CSV table of C-alpha atoms in Angstrom, one decimal:
chain,number,residue,atom,x,y,z
L,1,MET,CA,-0.1,0.1,0.2
L,2,SER,CA,1.3,3.5,-0.8
L,3,LYS,CA,2.4,5.8,1.8
L,4,GLU,CA,1.3,8.8,-0.1
L,5,LYS,CA,-1.4,11.0,1.0
L,6,ILE,CA,-3.0,12.6,-2.2
L,7,LEU,CA,-5.4,15.4,-2.4
L,8,ILE,CA,-6.8,15.6,-5.8
L,9,ILE,CA,-8.5,19.2,-6.8
L,10,SER,CA,-10.8,19.8,-9.7
L,11,HIS,CA,-13.1,22.7,-10.6
L,12,GLY,CA,-16.0,20.5,-10.5
L,13,HIS,CA,-17.6,17.3,-9.4
L,14,PRO,CA,-18.6,14.9,-12.2
L,15,ASP,CA,-22.0,14.3,-10.4
L,16,LEU,CA,-22.6,18.1,-11.0
L,17,SER,CA,-20.5,19.0,-13.8
L,18,LYS,CA,-19.8,16.5,-16.9
L,19,GLY,CA,-16.6,18.0,-18.3
L,20,GLY,CA,-13.8,15.6,-19.5
L,21,ALA,CA,-11.3,17.1,-16.9
L,22,GLU,CA,-14.0,16.5,-13.9
L,23,VAL,CA,-14.3,13.1,-15.1
L,24,ALA,CA,-10.5,12.4,-15.4
L,25,ALA,CA,-9.8,13.8,-12.0
L,26,TYR,CA,-12.6,11.8,-10.4
L,27,ASN,CA,-11.6,8.4,-12.3
L,28,LEU,CA,-7.9,8.9,-10.9
L,29,TYR,CA,-9.1,9.4,-7.4
L,30,GLN,CA,-11.6,6.3,-7.6
L,31,GLU,CA,-8.6,4.3,-8.7
L,32,TYR,CA,-6.5,5.3,-5.7
L,33,LYS,CA,-9.3,4.9,-3.3
L,34,ASN,CA,-9.9,1.2,-4.7
L,35,ARG,CA,-6.0,0.8,-4.0
L,36,GLY,CA,-6.3,1.6,-0.3
L,37,ILE,CA,-4.3,4.9,-1.1
L,38,ASP,CA,-4.9,7.6,1.5
L,39,CYS,CA,-6.8,10.3,-0.7
L,40,LEU,CA,-9.4,13.0,-0.8
L,41,PHE,CA,-11.2,14.4,-3.7
L,42,LEU,CA,-12.0,18.4,-3.6
L,43,ALA,CA,-14.1,19.7,-6.1
L,44,ARG,CA,-15.2,23.2,-6.6
L,45,THR,CA,-19.2,23.8,-7.0
L,46,ASP,CA,-21.3,27.1,-7.6
L,47,ARG,CA,-24.1,25.5,-5.3
L,48,PRO,CA,-25.2,27.3,-2.2
L,49,ALA,CA,-23.7,25.5,0.8
L,50,HIS,CA,-25.9,24.7,3.9
L,51,GLY,CA,-25.4,27.3,6.5
L,52,GLY,CA,-22.9,29.3,4.3
L,53,SER,CA,-20.2,26.9,5.2
L,54,THR,CA,-17.2,26.8,2.8
L,55,PHE,CA,-17.1,23.1,2.6
L,56,SER,CA,-19.3,20.0,2.6
L,57,THR,CA,-19.2,16.4,2.0
L,58,ARG,CA,-20.6,14.1,-0.7
L,59,ASN,CA,-20.8,10.3,-0.9
L,60,ASP,CA,-18.3,8.7,1.3
L,61,GLY,CA,-17.2,11.8,3.2
L,62,ASN,CA,-13.6,11.8,1.3
L,63,GLU,CA,-15.2,13.8,-1.5
L,64,ILE,CA,-15.6,17.4,-0.6
L,65,LEU,CA,-17.3,20.1,-2.3
L,66,PHE,CA,-15.5,23.7,-2.2
L,67,HIS,CA,-18.3,26.2,-2.1
L,68,THR,CA,-16.3,29.2,-3.6
L,69,HIS,CA,-16.0,31.4,-6.7
L,70,MET,CA,-13.4,33.2,-8.8
L,71,GLY,CA,-13.6,37.0,-8.7
L,72,ASP,CA,-11.0,38.0,-11.3
L,73,PHE,CA,-11.1,35.4,-14.4
L,74,PHE,CA,-8.2,37.7,-16.0
L,75,LEU,CA,-5.6,36.6,-13.3
L,76,PHE,CA,-7.5,33.7,-11.9
L,77,GLN,CA,-8.0,35.4,-8.4
L,78,ASN,CA,-10.5,33.9,-5.7
L,79,GLY,CA,-13.6,36.1,-5.1
L,80,TYR,CA,-13.3,35.2,-1.4
L,81,LYS,CA,-9.8,35.5,0.2
L,82,LYS,CA,-11.1,33.7,3.6
L,83,HIS,CA,-11.7,30.7,1.4
L,84,VAL,CA,-8.2,30.2,0.5
L,85,TRP,CA,-6.0,31.6,3.3
L,86,GLN,CA,-8.2,30.2,6.1
L,87,ASP,CA,-10.5,27.5,5.3
L,88,PHE,CA,-8.3,25.7,2.5
L,89,LYS,CA,-5.2,26.3,4.6
L,90,SER,CA,-6.8,24.7,7.4
L,91,LEU,CA,-7.9,21.8,5.5
L,92,LEU,CA,-4.3,21.3,4.2
L,93,GLU,CA,-2.9,21.5,7.8
L,94,GLN,CA,-5.4,18.9,9.1
L,95,TYR,CA,-5.0,16.4,6.1
L,96,GLN,CA,-1.4,16.8,5.7
L,97,PRO,CA,-1.2,15.6,2.1
L,98,THR,CA,2.2,14.4,0.6
L,99,VAL,CA,0.9,15.2,-3.1
L,100,VAL,CA,-1.6,17.8,-4.2
L,101,HIS,CA,-2.8,17.1,-7.7
L,102,PHE,CA,-4.6,20.0,-9.4
L,103,HIS,CA,-6.6,19.2,-12.1
L,104,HIS,CA,-7.4,23.0,-12.7
L,105,TYR,CA,-7.3,26.3,-10.9
L,106,ILE,CA,-10.3,28.1,-12.7
L,107,HIS,CA,-13.3,28.9,-10.7
L,108,MET,CA,-11.3,28.6,-7.7
L,109,GLY,CA,-7.9,30.8,-8.2
L,110,LEU,CA,-4.2,30.3,-8.6
L,111,GLU,CA,-4.0,31.4,-4.9
L,112,LEU,CA,-4.6,27.7,-3.8
L,113,ILE,CA,-1.0,26.8,-5.4
L,114,LYS,CA,0.4,29.5,-3.4
L,115,GLN,CA,-1.2,28.2,-0.4
L,116,VAL,CA,0.0,24.8,-0.6
L,117,LYS,CA,3.5,26.0,-0.9
L,118,LYS,CA,3.0,28.4,1.9
L,119,SER,CA,1.4,25.8,4.3
L,120,LEU,CA,3.3,22.6,3.3
L,121,PRO,CA,6.6,23.6,1.4
L,122,GLU,CA,7.7,19.8,1.2
L,123,THR,CA,4.4,18.8,-0.4
L,124,ARG,CA,4.6,17.9,-4.1
L,125,ILE,CA,2.4,20.1,-6.2
L,126,VAL,CA,1.1,18.6,-9.5
L,127,LEU,CA,-0.9,20.4,-12.2
L,128,THR,CA,-2.8,18.7,-15.2
L,129,LEU,CA,-2.9,21.3,-17.8
L,130,HIS,CA,-6.2,20.5,-19.7
L,131,GLU,CA,-6.3,23.7,-22.1
L,132,TYR,CA,-4.5,26.9,-22.6
L,133,LEU,CA,-6.1,29.3,-19.9
L,134,ALA,CA,-2.6,30.3,-18.8
L,135,ILE,CA,-1.7,31.3,-22.2
L,136,CYS,CA,-5.0,32.7,-23.7
L,137,ALA,CA,-7.5,35.2,-22.2
L,138,ASN,CA,-10.0,34.2,-24.5
L,139,ASN,CA,-11.3,31.3,-22.5
L,140,GLY,CA,-8.0,29.3,-23.1
L,141,GLN,CA,-9.2,28.6,-26.7
L,142,MET,CA,-6.4,30.3,-28.6
L,143,VAL,CA,-9.1,31.8,-31.1
L,144,LYS,CA,-9.2,35.1,-31.7
L,145,PRO,CA,-12.6,36.8,-30.4
L,146,GLY,CA,-15.1,37.8,-33.1
L,147,ASN,CA,-17.4,36.0,-35.9
L,148,GLN,CA,-14.5,34.6,-37.7
L,149,MET,CA,-13.0,33.0,-34.6
L,150,LYS,CA,-9.3,32.9,-36.3
L,151,LEU,CA,-7.0,30.3,-34.9
L,152,CYS,CA,-4.1,31.8,-32.7
L,153,TYR,CA,-0.9,30.2,-33.3
L,154,LYS,CA,1.2,32.0,-30.6
L,155,SER,CA,0.2,34.9,-27.8
L,156,THR,CA,2.1,37.8,-27.5
L,157,PRO,CA,1.2,40.9,-24.8
L,158,SER,CA,0.7,43.3,-28.2
L,159,ASP,CA,-1.4,40.6,-30.0
L,160,CYS,CA,-3.6,39.9,-27.0
L,161,ALA,CA,-4.3,43.3,-26.3
L,162,THR,CA,-5.5,43.5,-29.8
L,163,CYS,CA,-8.0,40.9,-29.1
L,164,PHE,CA,-9.0,42.6,-26.1
L,165,PRO,CA,-9.0,46.5,-26.6
L,166,ASP,CA,-9.9,47.2,-22.9
L,167,LYS,CA,-6.8,45.9,-21.8
L,168,SER,CA,-3.1,47.1,-22.8
L,169,ALA,CA,-0.2,45.4,-23.7
L,170,SER,CA,1.3,46.0,-20.4
L,171,ASP,CA,-2.0,44.3,-18.6
L,172,PHE,CA,-1.1,41.2,-20.7
L,173,PHE,CA,2.8,41.3,-19.8
L,174,LEU,CA,2.0,41.3,-16.3
L,175,ARG,CA,-0.7,38.7,-16.4
L,176,GLU,CA,1.9,36.2,-17.9
L,177,LYS,CA,4.6,37.5,-15.3
L,178,TYR,CA,2.1,36.7,-12.4
L,179,ILE,CA,0.8,33.4,-13.8
L,180,LYS,CA,4.5,32.1,-14.5
L,181,SER,CA,5.3,33.2,-10.9
L,182,VAL,CA,2.7,30.9,-9.7
L,183,PHE,CA,3.5,28.2,-12.2
L,184,GLU,CA,7.0,28.2,-10.8
L,185,LEU,CA,5.8,26.6,-7.6
L,186,VAL,CA,4.6,23.7,-9.4
L,187,ASP,CA,6.8,20.5,-9.3
L,188,HIS,CA,5.3,19.0,-12.4
L,189,PHE,CA,3.0,19.3,-15.2
L,190,VAL,CA,0.6,16.8,-16.7
L,191,SER,CA,-0.6,17.0,-20.1
L,192,PRO,CA,-2.9,14.6,-21.9
L,193,SER,CA,-1.5,15.5,-25.4
L,194,HIS,CA,1.9,16.1,-26.9
L,195,PHE,CA,0.5,19.1,-28.9
L,196,LEU,CA,-0.4,20.9,-25.6
L,197,ILE,CA,3.0,20.4,-24.3
L,198,GLU,CA,4.3,22.0,-27.1
L,199,ARG,CA,2.4,25.0,-26.8
L,200,TYR,CA,3.2,25.4,-23.0
L,201,LYS,CA,6.8,24.7,-23.8
L,202,GLU,CA,6.9,27.6,-26.4
L,203,TRP,CA,5.3,29.6,-23.7
L,204,GLY,CA,8.2,29.1,-21.1
L,205,ILE,CA,7.5,25.9,-19.1
L,206,PRO,CA,10.8,23.9,-19.1
L,207,GLU,CA,10.0,20.5,-21.0
L,208,SER,CA,11.7,18.6,-18.3
L,209,LYS,CA,8.7,19.7,-16.1
L,210,MET,CA,6.2,18.1,-18.2
L,211,THR,CA,4.9,14.5,-18.8
L,212,MET,CA,2.2,13.4,-21.5
L,213,ILE,CA,-0.4,11.1,-19.8
L,214,GLU,CA,-3.5,10.2,-21.3
L,215,ASN,CA,-6.6,10.2,-19.6
L,216,GLY,CA,-7.0,6.7,-18.3
L,217,GLN,CA,-10.6,4.9,-19.4
L,218,PRO,CA,-12.4,2.0,-17.8
L,219,GLN,CA,-11.6,-1.1,-19.5
L,220,VAL,CA,-14.2,-2.7,-21.6
L,221,GLU,CA,-14.4,-4.7,-24.5
L,222,PHE,CA,-14.9,-3.4,-27.9
L,223,LEU,CA,-18.7,-3.1,-28.9
L,224,PRO,CA,-19.9,-5.3,-31.6
L,225,PRO,CA,-20.5,-3.6,-35.0
L,226,ARG,CA,-24.0,-2.4,-35.4
L,227,PRO,CA,-26.4,-4.7,-37.0
L,228,LEU,CA,-27.1,-3.6,-40.7
L,229,THR,CA,-30.2,-4.6,-42.9
L,230,LYS,CA,-29.3,-5.9,-46.4
L,231,GLY,CA,-27.7,-3.1,-48.5
L,232,GLU,CA,-27.5,-0.7,-45.6
L,233,PRO,CA,-24.1,1.3,-45.4
L,234,ARG,CA,-22.2,2.3,-42.1
L,235,GLY,CA,-24.3,5.5,-42.4
L,236,LYS,CA,-24.9,6.3,-38.6
L,237,PHE,CA,-22.9,9.3,-37.4
L,238,ALA,CA,-23.0,10.7,-34.0
L,239,PHE,CA,-21.8,14.1,-32.2
L,240,PHE,CA,-20.8,14.1,-28.5
L,241,GLY,CA,-20.1,17.2,-26.3
L,242,GLN,CA,-21.1,20.7,-25.5
L,243,ILE,CA,-22.8,22.6,-28.2
L,244,ASN,CA,-21.2,25.9,-28.6
L,245,PRO,CA,-19.4,27.7,-31.5
L,246,PHE,CA,-16.0,26.2,-30.6
L,247,LYS,CA,-17.2,22.5,-30.9
L,248,GLY,CA,-18.0,23.4,-34.7
L,249,ILE,CA,-21.6,22.0,-34.5
L,250,ASP,CA,-22.4,24.1,-37.4
L,251,VAL,CA,-19.7,23.1,-39.5
L,252,LEU,CA,-21.2,19.5,-39.0
L,253,LEU,CA,-24.7,20.6,-39.9
L,254,GLU,CA,-23.4,22.3,-43.1
L,255,ALA,CA,-21.6,19.4,-44.2
L,256,PHE,CA,-24.9,17.3,-43.9
L,257,LYS,CA,-26.6,19.7,-45.8
L,258,ALA,CA,-23.9,19.8,-48.7
L,259,LEU,CA,-24.4,15.9,-49.0
L,260,PRO,CA,-25.8,14.8,-52.2
L,261,GLU,CA,-29.3,13.7,-52.1
L,262,GLU,CA,-28.6,10.0,-52.7
L,263,ILE,CA,-26.0,10.1,-49.8
L,264,ARG,CA,-28.0,12.0,-47.2
L,265,GLU,CA,-30.9,9.4,-47.9
L,266,GLN,CA,-28.2,6.9,-46.6
L,267,VAL,CA,-27.0,8.5,-43.6
L,268,HIS,CA,-28.1,9.8,-40.2
L,269,LEU,CA,-26.6,11.8,-37.6
L,270,ASP,CA,-27.3,11.9,-33.8
L,271,ILE,CA,-26.4,15.0,-31.8
L,272,HIS,CA,-25.7,14.1,-28.2
L,273,GLY,CA,-25.0,17.7,-26.4
L,274,ALA,CA,-26.4,20.3,-24.3
L,275,ASN,CA,-26.1,24.1,-23.6
L,276,LEU,CA,-27.4,25.3,-27.0
L,277,GLU,CA,-29.8,27.5,-25.0
L,278,HIS,CA,-26.9,29.2,-23.5
L,279,GLN,CA,-25.2,30.6,-26.7
L,280,ALA,CA,-25.6,33.8,-28.5
L,281,ASP,CA,-28.8,34.3,-30.4
L,282,ASP,CA,-27.1,34.5,-33.8
L,283,PHE,CA,-25.5,30.9,-33.2
L,284,LYS,CA,-28.9,29.5,-31.9
L,285,ASP,CA,-30.6,30.8,-34.6
L,286,LYS,CA,-28.2,29.5,-37.4
L,287,VAL,CA,-28.1,25.9,-35.7
L,288,ALA,CA,-32.0,25.9,-35.4
L,289,THR,CA,-32.2,26.9,-39.0
L,290,LEU,CA,-30.0,24.0,-40.2
L,291,LEU,CA,-31.8,21.5,-38.0
L,292,GLU,CA,-35.0,22.3,-39.5
L,293,GLU,CA,-33.5,22.0,-43.0
L,294,LEU,CA,-32.3,18.7,-41.8
L,295,GLU,CA,-35.1,17.2,-40.0
L,296,ASP,CA,-35.2,13.9,-41.6
L,297,THR,CA,-31.4,13.5,-41.5
L,298,VAL,CA,-30.5,14.9,-38.0
L,299,THR,CA,-31.8,14.1,-34.5
L,300,MET,CA,-31.3,16.2,-31.4
L,301,HIS,CA,-31.2,14.2,-28.5
L,302,GLY,CA,-30.0,16.7,-25.6
L,303,SER,CA,-27.5,15.7,-22.9
L,304,TYR,CA,-26.3,12.2,-21.9
L,305,GLU,CA,-24.8,10.8,-18.6
L,306,SER,CA,-21.3,9.2,-19.1
L,307,HIS,CA,-22.7,5.6,-18.2
L,308,GLU,CA,-24.8,6.0,-21.2
L,309,MET,CA,-21.8,6.4,-23.7
L,310,GLY,CA,-21.3,2.5,-24.4
L,311,GLN,CA,-25.3,2.2,-25.3
L,312,LEU,CA,-25.1,5.3,-27.3
L,313,LEU,CA,-22.1,4.1,-29.5
L,314,ALA,CA,-23.5,0.6,-29.9
L,315,GLN,CA,-26.2,2.4,-32.2
L,316,THR,CA,-23.4,4.2,-34.0
L,317,ASP,CA,-20.9,3.8,-36.8
L,318,TRP,CA,-18.9,6.9,-36.8
L,319,VAL,CA,-18.1,9.5,-34.2
L,320,ILE,CA,-17.5,13.1,-35.5
L,321,ILE,CA,-15.4,15.7,-33.8
L,322,PRO,CA,-15.9,19.0,-35.8
L,323,SER,CA,-14.1,21.4,-33.5
L,324,VAL,CA,-13.0,24.8,-34.9
L,325,TRP,CA,-10.4,25.3,-31.9
L,326,TRP,CA,-7.3,23.5,-31.1
L,327,GLU,CA,-8.7,21.0,-28.7
L,328,ASN,CA,-6.1,19.2,-26.2
L,329,SER,CA,-7.2,15.5,-25.9
L,330,PRO,CA,-11.1,15.4,-26.3
L,331,MET,CA,-12.5,12.5,-23.8
L,332,VAL,CA,-14.9,11.7,-26.6
L,333,ILE,CA,-11.7,10.3,-28.6
L,334,GLN,CA,-10.7,7.9,-25.9
L,335,GLU,CA,-14.4,6.8,-25.5
L,336,ALA,CA,-14.8,6.1,-29.0
L,337,TYR,CA,-11.6,4.1,-29.2
L,338,LYS,CA,-12.5,2.5,-25.8
L,339,HIS,CA,-15.5,0.9,-27.5
L,340,GLY,CA,-14.0,0.3,-30.8
L,341,ARG,CA,-15.5,3.1,-33.1
L,342,PRO,CA,-13.7,5.2,-35.4
L,343,LEU,CA,-13.7,8.8,-35.7
L,344,ILE,CA,-13.6,11.7,-38.2
L,345,GLY,CA,-12.2,14.7,-36.7
L,346,SER,CA,-10.9,18.4,-37.7
L,347,ASP,CA,-7.2,18.2,-38.7
L,348,ILE,CA,-5.7,20.5,-35.8
L,349,GLY,CA,-4.6,20.2,-32.2
L,350,GLY,CA,-5.1,17.3,-30.3
L,351,MET,CA,-7.5,15.9,-32.6
L,352,ALA,CA,-4.9,15.5,-35.4
L,353,GLU,CA,-2.6,13.9,-32.7
L,354,LYS,CA,-5.1,11.4,-31.5
L,355,ILE,CA,-7.0,10.5,-34.7
L,356,ILE,CA,-4.3,8.6,-37.2
L,357,ASP,CA,-5.5,9.6,-40.5
L,358,GLY,CA,-6.4,6.7,-42.7
L,359,GLU,CA,-5.6,4.2,-39.8
L,360,THR,CA,-8.2,4.9,-37.0
L,361,GLY,CA,-10.1,7.5,-38.8
L,362,ILE,CA,-10.3,10.4,-41.1
L,363,LEU,CA,-9.0,13.9,-40.8
L,364,PHE,CA,-10.9,16.8,-42.4
L,365,ARG,CA,-9.7,20.4,-43.2
L,366,ALA,CA,-10.8,22.2,-40.0
L,367,ARG,CA,-13.9,24.6,-40.6
L,368,ASN,CA,-14.3,23.4,-44.1
L,369,HIS,CA,-17.8,21.7,-44.4
L,370,ILE,CA,-17.3,20.9,-47.9
L,371,ASP,CA,-14.3,18.7,-47.1
L,372,LEU,CA,-16.0,17.1,-44.4
L,373,ALA,CA,-19.2,16.3,-46.8
L,374,LYS,CA,-16.7,14.7,-49.2
L,375,LYS,CA,-15.0,12.4,-46.6
L,376,ILE,CA,-18.5,11.3,-45.3
L,377,GLU,CA,-19.5,10.6,-48.9
L,378,ASP,CA,-16.2,8.4,-49.3
L,379,ILE,CA,-16.8,6.3,-46.7
L,380,VAL,CA,-20.7,5.8,-47.0
L,381,GLU,CA,-19.8,4.5,-50.7
L,382,ASP,CA,-17.1,2.2,-49.4
L,383,SER,CA,-17.5,-0.3,-46.5
L,384,PHE,CA,-13.8,-1.1,-46.6
L,385,PHE,CA,-13.0,2.2,-44.6
L,386,TRP,CA,-15.0,1.3,-41.3
L,387,GLU,CA,-13.8,-2.3,-41.3
L,388,TYR,CA,-10.1,-1.3,-41.7
L,389,PHE,CA,-10.3,1.7,-39.2
L,390,VAL,CA,-11.8,-0.6,-36.5
L,391,GLU,CA,-9.0,-3.4,-37.0
L,392,ASN,CA,-6.3,-0.7,-36.3
L,393,ILE,CA,-7.8,0.8,-33.1
L,394,LYS,CA,-6.0,0.2,-30.1
L,395,LYS,CA,-7.4,0.3,-26.5
L,396,PRO,CA,-6.6,3.4,-24.8
L,397,LEU,CA,-4.9,3.8,-21.6
L,398,THR,CA,-6.7,2.2,-18.7
L,399,ILE,CA,-7.4,4.1,-15.5
L,400,ARG,CA,-4.9,1.9,-13.8
L,401,GLU,CA,-2.1,2.4,-16.2
L,402,CYS,CA,-2.9,5.9,-15.9
L,403,ALA,CA,-2.6,5.9,-12.1
L,404,ASP,CA,0.4,3.8,-12.4
L,405,VAL,CA,2.3,6.5,-14.3
L,406,HIS,CA,1.3,9.1,-12.0
L,407,LEU,CA,2.4,7.2,-8.8
L,408,LYS,CA,5.8,6.0,-10.2
L,409,LYS,CA,6.8,8.9,-12.3
L,410,VAL,CA,5.1,12.0,-11.4
L,411,TYR,CA,4.4,12.0,-7.8
L,412,LEU,CA,8.1,11.0,-6.9
């Protein structure tokens, strides 16, 4: 049994927030707990606490909800300092973890990292980077604000100030200096993709302090192929994830609209996602219009639970990831591979790294619905593609293997 005492910190609890980072953090915690390792899971929530307390417990008592918020999203600073300097400090001093593993700092504040170093200077601090928030003030997307959403290849204070006219180049220079001063307190960084490591290396984090570790997946057997009727092609496609402009759902719908009529009659797209109602009106109107035009070809199902993924994929031939931003390591890629389903994805960022074009799936030119439509047409007309890709899919890193790498390589 490990002598480690591990505190895992996430910006959300998967019971309350369904993001991939939250699930990855919780899966790791559950694996440690199953091994008998002394560990706690601290997850931030925006739900009010009973009696106004800072912490409350969930499930077995080793899962703690942190009722706090961030007051400054530009500098990632907590909105209620007592939560950091007194309450979080007290938790650290009582639990005395040997490792504090942050899976995020948004909604909680970078001060938590500073507090760990101040209260427990010998404790090892690990931070998993799930996106580019430290580098990019535009929600960590590295996409320029505006309708065109142009991809950003490298941040500089002057370029960032152009994107945000209310801030000066000096503001962004000082922002970078502040974040890097906190990151210097981190002993090791973990990234689920090599692409993200390259971005942070260019930004200034030493490569020697970073390790690429995939988000571990529960171990399951490949799903059997979806049963086909006589003459039916592999034409069932699915999208999983948040519905917002960055995820490229409009590109996906435009692609299905552009399909030749004889192909469109042979395919169907299922959209499993949520939060369309929270998007800007022009985006909602665009998606609503496309859905109406494609009512016989596309079905909108709404949100789903993670435990439903296998059942949904059993009815699917292909998973499509049409994101227009770089992504890092979308959880849906690992989910699809885990169940033995090939992918079609944008040829940028973590998608281009994880989907081996022509081997485990197909890449299309990002943001180009015509290219995506052509790729869909090709694979519907030739069943060889699906069978060949499935044969080449390797099972992704398991949660057990993921935990082993952390314990043997990162936490020491």
